[in-house]
Coordinates of C-alpha atoms and ligand atoms in Angstrom, one line a residue:
M1106 CA 48.5 -28.4 20.5
F1107 CA 45.1 -26.7 20.3
V1108 CA 46.0 -25.0 17.0
R1109 CA 47.1 -28.4 15.6
K1110 CA 43.8 -29.9 16.7
V1111 CA 41.8 -27.2 15.1
I1112 CA 43.8 -27.5 11.8
G1113 CA 43.4 -31.2 12.0
S1114 CA 39.6 -30.9 12.4
L1115 CA 39.5 -28.4 9.5
V1116 CA 41.5 -30.7 7.3
L1117 CA 39.2 -33.6 8.2
A1118 CA 36.1 -31.4 7.6
C1119 CA 37.4 -30.2 4.2
S1120 CA 38.3 -33.7 3.1
L1121 CA 34.7 -34.8 4.1
V1122 CA 33.3 -32.0 2.0
V1123 CA 35.6 -32.9 -0.9
S1124 CA 34.6 -36.6 -0.7
A1125 CA 31.0 -35.7 -0.4
N1126 CA 31.3 -33.6 -3.6
A1127 CA 33.2 -36.3 -5.3
A1128 CA 30.5 -38.9 -4.4
S1129 CA 27.7 -36.6 -5.7
D1130 CA 29.7 -36.0 -8.9
K1131 CA 29.7 -39.7 -9.9
V1132 CA 27.7 -40.0 -13.2
N1133 CA 26.8 -43.2 -15.0
W1134 CA 25.1 -42.6 -18.3
K1135 CA 23.9 -44.8 -21.1
L1136 CA 24.2 -43.9 -24.8
A1137 CA 22.2 -45.5 -27.7
M1138 CA 23.7 -45.3 -31.2
S1139 CA 22.1 -45.9 -34.5
W1140 CA 24.9 -48.2 -35.5
G1141 CA 26.1 -51.7 -35.0
S1142 CA 28.9 -52.3 -32.4
S1143 CA 31.7 -51.8 -35.0
L1144 CA 31.1 -49.3 -37.8
P1145 CA 34.3 -47.2 -38.2
P1146 CA 34.6 -44.3 -38.1
F1147 CA 31.1 -43.7 -36.5
T1148 CA 31.5 -46.1 -33.6
D1149 CA 35.2 -45.0 -33.1
A1150 CA 33.9 -41.4 -32.5
V1151 CA 31.5 -42.6 -29.9
E1152 CA 34.0 -44.8 -28.2
S1153 CA 36.7 -42.1 -28.1
M1154 CA 34.2 -39.6 -26.8
A1155 CA 33.3 -41.9 -23.9
K1156 CA 37.0 -42.7 -23.2
M1157 CA 37.9 -39.0 -23.1
V1158 CA 34.9 -38.3 -20.7
H1159 CA 36.1 -41.2 -18.5
D1160 CA 39.7 -40.2 -18.4
M1161 CA 39.2 -36.4 -18.1
S1162 CA 36.8 -36.9 -15.2
G1163 CA 39.2 -39.3 -13.4
G1164 CA 36.7 -42.1 -13.9
D1165 CA 33.8 -40.3 -12.2
F1166 CA 31.8 -39.8 -15.4
V1167 CA 31.1 -43.1 -17.2
I1168 CA 29.2 -43.5 -20.4
K1169 CA 28.1 -47.0 -21.4
I1170 CA 27.5 -47.5 -25.1
D1171 CA 24.6 -49.6 -26.5
A1172 CA 24.7 -50.6 -30.2
V1173 CA 21.7 -51.3 -32.3
N1174 CA 21.7 -55.0 -31.7
K1175 CA 21.1 -54.2 -28.0
H1176 CA 18.3 -51.6 -28.2
K1177 CA 16.9 -52.7 -31.6
A1178 CA 15.9 -49.2 -32.8
A1179 CA 18.3 -47.6 -35.3
F1180 CA 15.8 -44.8 -35.9
G1181 CA 14.4 -44.7 -32.4
V1182 CA 17.4 -43.0 -30.8
M1183 CA 15.8 -39.6 -30.7
D1184 CA 12.7 -40.9 -28.9
M1185 CA 14.7 -42.9 -26.4
V1186 CA 16.8 -39.9 -25.5
K1187 CA 13.8 -37.6 -25.4
L1188 CA 12.0 -40.1 -23.0
G1189 CA 15.1 -40.4 -20.8
Q1190 CA 15.5 -44.2 -21.5
Y1191 CA 19.0 -43.2 -22.7
D1192 CA 20.9 -40.1 -21.4
M1193 CA 22.4 -39.5 -24.8
G1194 CA 22.6 -40.9 -28.4
H1195 CA 24.7 -40.9 -31.5
T1196 CA 22.7 -40.7 -34.7
A1197 CA 21.9 -38.5 -37.7
S1198 CA 19.4 -35.6 -37.3
Y1199 CA 17.9 -36.2 -40.8
Y1200 CA 16.6 -39.6 -39.8
Y1201 CA 13.9 -37.7 -37.8
K1202 CA 12.6 -35.4 -40.6
G1203 CA 9.2 -37.2 -40.3
K1204 CA 8.9 -36.0 -36.7
D1205 CA 10.1 -32.5 -37.4
P1206 CA 11.4 -31.4 -40.9
V1207 CA 13.6 -28.7 -39.5
L1208 CA 15.9 -31.3 -37.9
L1209 CA 17.2 -32.5 -41.3
L1210 CA 18.8 -29.2 -41.9
F1211 CA 21.4 -29.9 -39.2
T1212 CA 22.8 -32.9 -41.0
T1213 CA 23.5 -31.6 -44.5
M1214 CA 21.6 -30.2 -47.5
P1215 CA 21.8 -31.1 -51.2
F1216 CA 23.9 -28.5 -53.0
G1217 CA 24.6 -27.0 -49.5
M1218 CA 27.7 -26.2 -47.6
N1219 CA 30.8 -28.4 -47.5
A1220 CA 32.2 -29.5 -44.1
F1221 CA 34.5 -26.6 -43.6
E1222 CA 31.8 -24.1 -44.4
Q1223 CA 29.2 -25.9 -42.3
Y1224 CA 31.4 -26.2 -39.2
A1225 CA 32.1 -22.5 -39.5
W1226 CA 28.4 -21.9 -39.7
F1227 CA 27.7 -24.1 -36.6
Y1228 CA 30.4 -22.5 -34.4
Y1229 CA 30.8 -19.0 -35.7
G1230 CA 27.8 -18.3 -38.0
G1231 CA 24.9 -18.9 -35.6
G1232 CA 24.2 -22.5 -36.4
M1233 CA 24.6 -23.8 -32.8
A1234 CA 22.0 -21.4 -31.4
L1235 CA 19.5 -22.3 -34.1
M1236 CA 20.1 -26.0 -33.5
E1237 CA 19.6 -25.5 -29.8
K1238 CA 16.3 -23.8 -30.4
S1239 CA 15.1 -26.5 -32.7
Y1240 CA 15.9 -29.3 -30.3
E1241 CA 14.7 -27.5 -27.2
K1242 CA 11.1 -28.3 -27.9
H1243 CA 12.0 -32.0 -28.0
G1244 CA 13.7 -31.8 -24.6
M1245 CA 17.2 -32.3 -25.7
Y1246 CA 20.5 -30.7 -26.8
S1247 CA 22.2 -31.6 -30.0
F1248 CA 25.9 -31.3 -30.6
P1249 CA 27.9 -32.0 -33.8
G1250 CA 29.0 -35.6 -33.7
G1251 CA 31.4 -36.1 -36.6
N1252 CA 31.3 -35.2 -40.3
T1253 CA 31.7 -37.5 -43.2
G1254 CA 32.7 -34.7 -45.6
M1255 CA 31.6 -35.1 -49.2
Q1256 CA 29.6 -38.2 -49.8
M1257 CA 29.3 -40.2 -53.1
G1258 CA 26.0 -40.1 -55.0
G1259 CA 25.3 -43.8 -54.6
W1260 CA 25.4 -47.3 -56.2
F1261 CA 23.2 -48.2 -59.1
R1262 CA 22.7 -51.4 -61.0
K1263 CA 22.4 -49.6 -64.3
E1264 CA 23.7 -46.4 -65.7
I1265 CA 21.5 -43.4 -65.2
K1266 CA 21.3 -41.9 -68.7
S1267 CA 18.3 -39.7 -68.3
L1268 CA 15.5 -38.7 -65.9
D1269 CA 13.4 -41.6 -67.2
D1270 CA 15.9 -44.0 -65.6
L1271 CA 14.9 -42.6 -62.2
K1272 CA 11.2 -43.3 -62.7
G1273 CA 10.1 -46.1 -60.4
L1274 CA 13.6 -46.8 -59.2
K1275 CA 13.5 -48.1 -55.6
M1276 CA 16.3 -46.3 -53.8
R1277 CA 17.5 -46.0 -50.2
I1278 CA 18.3 -42.4 -49.6
P1279 CA 17.6 -40.4 -46.4
G1280 CA 17.3 -36.6 -45.8
F1281 CA 16.2 -33.9 -48.1
A1282 CA 17.8 -35.7 -51.1
G1283 CA 15.2 -38.4 -50.6
E1284 CA 12.5 -35.8 -51.1
I1285 CA 14.2 -34.7 -54.3
F1286 CA 14.4 -38.3 -55.7
A1287 CA 10.8 -38.9 -54.7
K1288 CA 9.8 -35.7 -56.6
L1289 CA 11.6 -37.1 -59.6
G1290 CA 9.7 -40.4 -59.5
C1291 CA 11.8 -42.7 -57.4
A1292 CA 10.3 -44.9 -54.7
V1293 CA 12.4 -43.7 -51.8
T1294 CA 13.0 -45.4 -48.5
N1295 CA 15.4 -45.3 -45.6
I1296 CA 16.9 -48.5 -44.4
A1297 CA 19.1 -49.0 -41.3
P1298 CA 22.8 -49.3 -42.0
G1299 CA 23.0 -52.9 -40.9
E1300 CA 20.4 -54.0 -43.5
L1301 CA 21.7 -52.2 -46.6
Y1302 CA 23.5 -55.0 -48.4
T1303 CA 20.8 -57.6 -47.9
S1304 CA 18.1 -55.1 -49.1
L1305 CA 20.1 -54.5 -52.3
E1306 CA 20.9 -58.2 -52.8
R1307 CA 17.2 -59.3 -52.3
G1308 CA 16.0 -56.5 -54.7
T1309 CA 14.0 -54.7 -52.0
I1310 CA 15.9 -51.7 -53.4
D1311 CA 17.5 -51.2 -56.8
A1312 CA 20.0 -48.5 -55.7
L1313 CA 21.3 -46.9 -52.5
E1314 CA 23.6 -44.3 -51.2
W1315 CA 25.6 -44.8 -48.0
V1316 CA 28.7 -42.6 -47.4
G1317 CA 31.9 -42.8 -49.5
P1318 CA 34.6 -45.2 -50.6
G1319 CA 36.0 -45.6 -47.1
M1320 CA 32.8 -47.0 -45.7
D1321 CA 31.0 -48.2 -48.9
I1322 CA 33.5 -50.6 -50.4
S1323 CA 33.8 -52.8 -47.4
M1324 CA 30.0 -53.2 -47.5
G1325 CA 30.3 -54.9 -50.9
F1326 CA 27.6 -52.9 -52.8
H1327 CA 29.8 -52.8 -55.9
K1328 CA 29.3 -56.6 -56.4
I1329 CA 25.6 -55.9 -57.2
A1330 CA 25.4 -52.3 -58.2
P1331 CA 28.7 -51.3 -59.9
Y1332 CA 27.8 -47.8 -61.1
Y1333 CA 29.2 -45.4 -58.5
Y1334 CA 28.1 -41.8 -58.9
T1335 CA 29.8 -38.7 -57.6
G1336 CA 28.1 -36.6 -55.0
W1337 CA 25.7 -33.7 -54.9
H1338 CA 23.2 -34.6 -52.2
E1339 CA 25.3 -34.8 -48.9
P1340 CA 28.3 -32.5 -49.1
A1341 CA 28.8 -32.4 -45.3
T1342 CA 26.9 -35.0 -43.4
E1343 CA 27.1 -34.2 -39.7
L1344 CA 26.2 -36.8 -37.2
Q1345 CA 24.8 -35.7 -33.9
F1346 CA 25.3 -36.4 -30.2
L1347 CA 21.8 -36.0 -28.8
V1348 CA 21.7 -35.3 -25.0
N1349 CA 18.6 -35.4 -22.8
K1350 CA 18.2 -31.8 -21.7
A1351 CA 17.2 -32.4 -18.1
K1352 CA 20.1 -34.9 -17.6
F1353 CA 22.6 -32.4 -19.1
D1354 CA 21.3 -29.5 -17.1
K1355 CA 21.9 -31.6 -13.9
L1356 CA 25.6 -32.2 -14.6
S1357 CA 28.2 -30.2 -12.7
N1358 CA 29.8 -27.4 -14.7
K1359 CA 33.0 -29.5 -14.8
N1360 CA 31.2 -32.5 -16.3
K1361 CA 29.3 -30.3 -18.8
E1362 CA 32.6 -28.9 -20.0
I1363 CA 34.3 -32.4 -20.1
L1364 CA 31.4 -33.7 -22.2
R1365 CA 31.4 -30.7 -24.6
V1366 CA 35.2 -30.9 -25.2
A1367 CA 35.0 -34.7 -25.6
M1368 CA 32.2 -34.5 -28.2
R1369 CA 33.8 -31.7 -30.1
T1370 CA 37.2 -33.5 -30.2
A1371 CA 35.6 -36.8 -31.2
A1372 CA 33.7 -35.1 -34.0
Y1373 CA 36.8 -33.5 -35.4
D1374 CA 38.6 -36.9 -35.2
M1375 CA 35.8 -38.6 -37.0
M1376 CA 36.0 -36.2 -39.9
I1377 CA 39.7 -36.8 -40.5
H1378 CA 39.4 -40.5 -39.8
N1379 CA 36.7 -40.8 -42.5
F1380 CA 38.8 -38.7 -44.9
D1381 CA 41.7 -41.1 -44.4
M1382 CA 39.5 -44.2 -44.9
S1383 CA 38.2 -42.8 -48.2
A1384 CA 41.6 -41.6 -49.5
T1385 CA 43.0 -45.1 -48.7
A1386 CA 40.1 -46.9 -50.4
W1387 CA 40.2 -44.6 -53.4
D1388 CA 43.9 -45.2 -53.8
K1389 CA 43.2 -48.9 -54.4
I1390 CA 39.9 -48.7 -56.3
K1391 CA 41.3 -49.0 -59.9
T1392 CA 43.6 -51.9 -59.1
E1393 CA 41.5 -53.9 -56.7
Y1394 CA 38.0 -53.1 -57.9
P1395 CA 38.2 -52.7 -61.7
N1396 CA 34.5 -53.4 -62.2
I1397 CA 33.4 -50.2 -60.3
K1398 CA 32.3 -47.6 -62.9
V1399 CA 32.8 -44.1 -61.5
M1400 CA 30.1 -41.9 -63.1
T1401 CA 28.7 -38.4 -62.8
F1402 CA 25.0 -37.8 -63.3
P1403 CA 24.2 -36.2 -66.7
K1404 CA 23.7 -32.5 -66.7
P1405 CA 19.9 -32.6 -67.4
V1406 CA 19.5 -34.9 -64.4
M1407 CA 21.6 -32.6 -62.2
D1408 CA 19.6 -29.6 -63.4
A1409 CA 16.4 -31.4 -62.5
M1410 CA 17.7 -32.2 -59.1
R1411 CA 18.7 -28.6 -58.5
K1412 CA 15.3 -27.3 -59.6
A1413 CA 13.5 -29.9 -57.4
N1414 CA 15.7 -28.8 -54.5
T1415 CA 14.8 -25.1 -54.9
E1416 CA 11.1 -25.9 -55.2
L1417 CA 11.0 -28.2 -52.2
V1418 CA 13.0 -25.7 -50.0
A1419 CA 10.4 -23.0 -51.0
E1420 CA 7.5 -25.4 -50.1
E1421 CA 8.9 -26.3 -46.7
S1422 CA 9.8 -22.7 -46.0
A1423 CA 6.2 -21.7 -46.7
K1424 CA 4.9 -24.4 -44.3
S1425 CA 7.3 -23.5 -41.4
A1426 CA 8.8 -20.2 -40.3
E1427 CA 11.4 -22.1 -38.3
F1428 CA 12.5 -24.2 -41.3
K1429 CA 12.6 -20.9 -43.3
S1430 CA 14.8 -19.1 -40.8
V1431 CA 17.3 -22.0 -40.5
V1432 CA 17.6 -22.5 -44.3
E1433 CA 18.0 -18.8 -44.9
S1434 CA 20.7 -18.6 -42.3
Q1435 CA 22.5 -21.5 -44.0
Q1436 CA 22.1 -20.0 -47.5
A1437 CA 23.3 -16.6 -46.4
Y1438 CA 26.3 -18.1 -44.7
M1439 CA 27.1 -20.3 -47.7
K1440 CA 27.0 -17.4 -50.0
K1441 CA 29.6 -15.6 -47.9
A1442 CA 31.7 -18.7 -47.2
R1443 CA 31.7 -20.1 -50.8
A1444 CA 33.3 -16.9 -52.2
W1445 CA 36.3 -17.6 -49.9
T1446 CA 36.2 -21.4 -50.6
T1447 CA 36.3 -20.7 -54.3
I1448 CA 39.3 -18.3 -54.2
G1449 CA 41.0 -20.3 -51.5
E1450 CA 40.7 -24.1 -51.7
F1451 CA 39.1 -24.4 -55.2
S1452 CA 41.6 -22.1 -57.0
Y1453 CA 44.5 -23.9 -55.3
I1454 CA 43.3 -27.3 -56.5
R1455 CA 42.2 -26.2 -60.0
D1456 CA 45.5 -24.4 -60.6
N1457 CA 47.7 -27.2 -59.3
Q1458 CA 46.5 -30.4 -60.9
Ligands
CA2591 CA1 24.5 -40.9 -47.0

């Protein structure tokens, strides 16, 4: 009887401890994204991440998602996460190059790595540690949040026949590619995704780049600017989950791992989702959108872009040791990885057309 009583008390005590732990493990977070409420595959990645976190935690860890129409700051996500107004965000690191140029390197670089190479760099080539260091001074962690793969070079009203056609052209293009176009005489701007079509229609811009056929064609850009150029400027655009550092550090080990796994799974899923969207759109492009003119920039234009890229990387590297160390890590990794990509994927495709 006594033994049964003791065991009974122990069970009661244990269950109180368990329920006390469970109560303290309840987490309610808010996420701000740079996108409208429905922008596949970006918003799907955020929603699936939040659902995985909810389900894996048995409903103890809940992430509420706010779209841009709620928080009104497509390019303010980094600041809101930094200040703790939001616990985390989903955005693109290169939107914040004006705050800290090194951040653009964690999205993509013109003439840089493709998605395979860049993911290998992040997870096995030292990229995650460099990104953690660069974001630490801003009070946050950054995690890969989904890759678009190769992006198209953008939509233009007129054919780009020479470098002269770029002079004075008003173009929406973010990241380091924007610096290159500016150096070649374009008036460069960045515009929030929700305002792209209107800006092109009203003539605020003459040209723009967005992502690729899967996301571009549904926006209707081709109705105004039918010259669609192949890509060079964003070969592996990685979005980011930004997480407030103090908030992340306070999570239990279990919730940290749940969040990490959910973000990484959602990122992978976004990449293949976007690939499918583009493959499906491209399959119909000739029959359903015969007015779209698929072009490649002339060689002198490409050569000038490559030269401007080299010069600008050297200028930024001279200004910042941190920028230099990240860009050198990427270039060294790309050199090694590209040799394998060339003999592997590239040879396979070239020899089996
Ligand atoms: Ca883009």
